[in-house]
Amino acid sequence: MTIENTAAATPAGSALNKGEIFTSFDVDAFEVPGGRDEIWRFTPLRRLRGLHDGSAPSTGRASIEVSERPGVTVETARRGDERLGQGGVPADRVAAQAFSSFNEATIVTVGRNTQVEAPIEITITGPGAGATAYGHLQVRVEELADAVVVIDQRGSGVYADNIEFVVGDGASLKVVSIADWADDAVNVSMHHAALGKDAVFRHAAVQLGGEIVRMTGRVRYHATGGDAELYGLYFADDGQHLESRLLIDHAEPHCRSHVIYKGALQGDPDSKLPDAHAVWIGDVLIRAAATGTDTYEINRNLVLTDGARADSVPNLEIETGEIVGAGHASTTGRFDDEQVFYLQARGIPEDQARKLIVRGFFNEVIQKITVPEVRDRLTDAIEHELAITEGKLSQ
């Protein structure tokens, strides 16, 4: 698989489609975003601690630790390493700022024909309260290799980074990215995925902790037969802003993509904190050359209390009619009173009925995750959040 490492030449604002959006490693190539810019209009820029306007110099250092696994190499690299950017090039100012500011990149490589038995665990720890740091991580799965990667993001501070996934021909990569930051943390991250011929890519993004968590995910097919599934699970409390922005760029024929993102929100109108806010933007581009494409995306939001807001915007851009199928669906609503009544009619108390509905709501996504320990962790986290919900509803 050959992937060019070049920035787009088209100026920002004149792109013909979302796949041609301006990209660059140079932060100065991007204007400082404002609230009216399409890709930033839902993000509370004033709460980004200066990540977006250049007023947040690196004052700390985040750590990236990788578990040892047979057939897996871990190394550090400097800017200028020809491998960096093969997964994708920064497409907004914060991502470019992160690329221009990191001290060293971590590259994790799974060798050709290697089948990694146990999950590769990558722990990213923030720089600490009051500090700012930038980082870069790349995961490379070479031809015919197979691996599962769990990225655990934790700690305090302000952290922006790029994470690349380069999946070779006939390779399979399953990723679980867990944003479980401390309450004060601000994290803006861009995830880039480049898929080779017949490559299989599974990406589960979980957002639980942090004051502001914004993840931009970009998938690009570089040969035929690529298969990508993106799952998301998020649970927003009052004061939290959790945002996911996706772009799946079908540039090659006979590729497949499927997206399922589900989130719950619980606010507190009596608190002095901002409303719980979740944002999901799902863009799918099917280029003229991408005949035989099969794609579908779904976003569901469940509002548990007052003081919560969910924005959901699915988009399909289709340049050819010769496809297998393309569609999207999006819903945002409160508990289904009929479901609650049905369970109560069978002797289940109302609070337990609500918990059962939320568990069932998330179960579809949790079951997609192949790591049992991660499934258990997410189930426990949801139980904790539901206990908070019960307390708010009983007040």
mmCIF file with all atom_site columns, N, CA and C in Angstrom, residues 94 120 144 166 170 215 236 252 319 340 343-344:
data_model
loop_
_atom_site.group_PDB
_atom_site.id
_atom_site.type_symbol
_atom_site.label_atom_id
_atom_site.label_alt_id
_atom_site.label_comp_id
_atom_site.label_asym_id
_atom_site.label_entity_id
_atom_site.label_seq_id
_atom_site.pdbx_PDB_ins_code
_atom_site.Cartn_x
_atom_site.Cartn_y
_atom_site.Cartn_z
_atom_site.occupancy
_atom_site.B_iso_or_equiv
_atom_site.pdbx_formal_charge
_atom_site.auth_seq_id
_atom_site.auth_comp_id
_atom_site.auth_asym_id
_atom_site.auth_atom_id
_atom_site.pdbx_PDB_model_num
ATOM 1  N N  . VAL A 1 94  ? -6.249  22.993 15.406 1.00 0.00 ? 94  VAL A N  1
ATOM 2  C CA . VAL A 1 94  ? -5.789  22.346 16.634 1.00 0.00 ? 94  VAL A CA 1
ATOM 3  C C  . VAL A 1 94  ? -4.942  21.119 16.314 1.00 0.00 ? 94  VAL A C  1
ATOM 4  N N  . ILE A 1 120 ? -3.033  -4.974 22.608 1.00 0.00 ? 120 ILE A N  1
ATOM 5  C CA . ILE A 1 120 ? -1.934  -4.038 22.847 1.00 0.00 ? 120 ILE A CA 1
ATOM 6  C C  . ILE A 1 120 ? -2.514  -2.867 23.633 1.00 0.00 ? 120 ILE A C  1
ATOM 7  N N  . LEU A 1 144 ? -1.367  -8.386 6.135  1.00 0.00 ? 144 LEU A N  1
ATOM 8  C CA . LEU A 1 144 ? -1.866  -9.673 6.647  1.00 0.00 ? 144 LEU A CA 1
ATOM 9  C C  . LEU A 1 144 ? -1.698  -9.838 8.155  1.00 0.00 ? 144 LEU A C  1
ATOM 10 N N  . VAL A 1 166 ? -2.583  3.045  10.410 1.00 0.00 ? 166 VAL A N  1
ATOM 11 C CA . VAL A 1 166 ? -2.216  2.665  9.048  1.00 0.00 ? 166 VAL A CA 1
ATOM 12 C C  . VAL A 1 166 ? -2.404  1.155  8.947  1.00 0.00 ? 166 VAL A C  1
ATOM 13 N N  . GLY A 1 170 ? -4.884  -6.516 3.430  1.00 0.00 ? 170 GLY A N  1
ATOM 14 C CA . GLY A 1 170 ? -5.309  -7.759 4.051  1.00 0.00 ? 170 GLY A CA 1
ATOM 15 C C  . GLY A 1 170 ? -5.146  -7.808 5.556  1.00 0.00 ? 170 GLY A C  1
ATOM 16 N N  . MET A 1 215 ? -13.387 14.659 19.507 1.00 0.00 ? 215 MET A N  1
ATOM 17 C CA . MET A 1 215 ? -12.672 13.682 18.677 1.00 0.00 ? 215 MET A CA 1
ATOM 18 C C  . MET A 1 215 ? -13.144 13.810 17.235 1.00 0.00 ? 215 MET A C  1
ATOM 19 N N  . ALA A 1 236 ? -22.774 12.020 28.830 1.00 0.00 ? 236 ALA A N  1
ATOM 20 C CA . ALA A 1 236 ? -22.447 13.396 29.194 1.00 0.00 ? 236 ALA A CA 1
ATOM 21 C C  . ALA A 1 236 ? -23.194 13.819 30.455 1.00 0.00 ? 236 ALA A C  1
ATOM 22 N N  . GLU A 1 252 ? -12.427 4.667  -3.178 1.00 0.00 ? 252 GLU A N  1
ATOM 23 C CA . GLU A 1 252 ? -12.116 3.482  -3.971 1.00 0.00 ? 252 GLU A CA 1
ATOM 24 C C  . GLU A 1 252 ? -13.363 2.614  -4.098 1.00 0.00 ? 252 GLU A C  1
ATOM 25 N N  . GLU A 1 319 ? -21.521 10.910 -5.203 1.00 0.00 ? 319 GLU A N  1
ATOM 26 C CA . GLU A 1 319 ? -21.144 11.375 -6.527 1.00 0.00 ? 319 GLU A CA 1
ATOM 27 C C  . GLU A 1 319 ? -21.319 10.303 -7.610 1.00 0.00 ? 319 GLU A C  1
ATOM 28 N N  . VAL A 1 340 ? -41.315 2.099  29.674 1.00 0.00 ? 340 VAL A N  1
ATOM 29 C CA . VAL A 1 340 ? -41.307 2.168  31.136 1.00 0.00 ? 340 VAL A CA 1
ATOM 30 C C  . VAL A 1 340 ? -42.594 1.554  31.690 1.00 0.00 ? 340 VAL A C  1
ATOM 31 N N  . LEU A 1 343 ? -42.633 -2.307 31.530 1.00 0.00 ? 343 LEU A N  1
ATOM 32 C CA . LEU A 1 343 ? -41.837 -2.965 32.563 1.00 0.00 ? 343 LEU A CA 1
ATOM 33 C C  . LEU A 1 343 ? -42.496 -2.820 33.939 1.00 0.00 ? 343 LEU A C  1
ATOM 34 N N  . GLN A 1 344 ? -43.079 -1.642 34.197 1.00 0.00 ? 344 GLN A N  1
ATOM 35 C CA . GLN A 1 344 ? -43.752 -1.446 35.479 1.00 0.00 ? 344 GLN A CA 1
ATOM 36 C C  . GLN A 1 344 ? -44.960 -2.385 35.612 1.00 0.00 ? 344 GLN A C  1
#
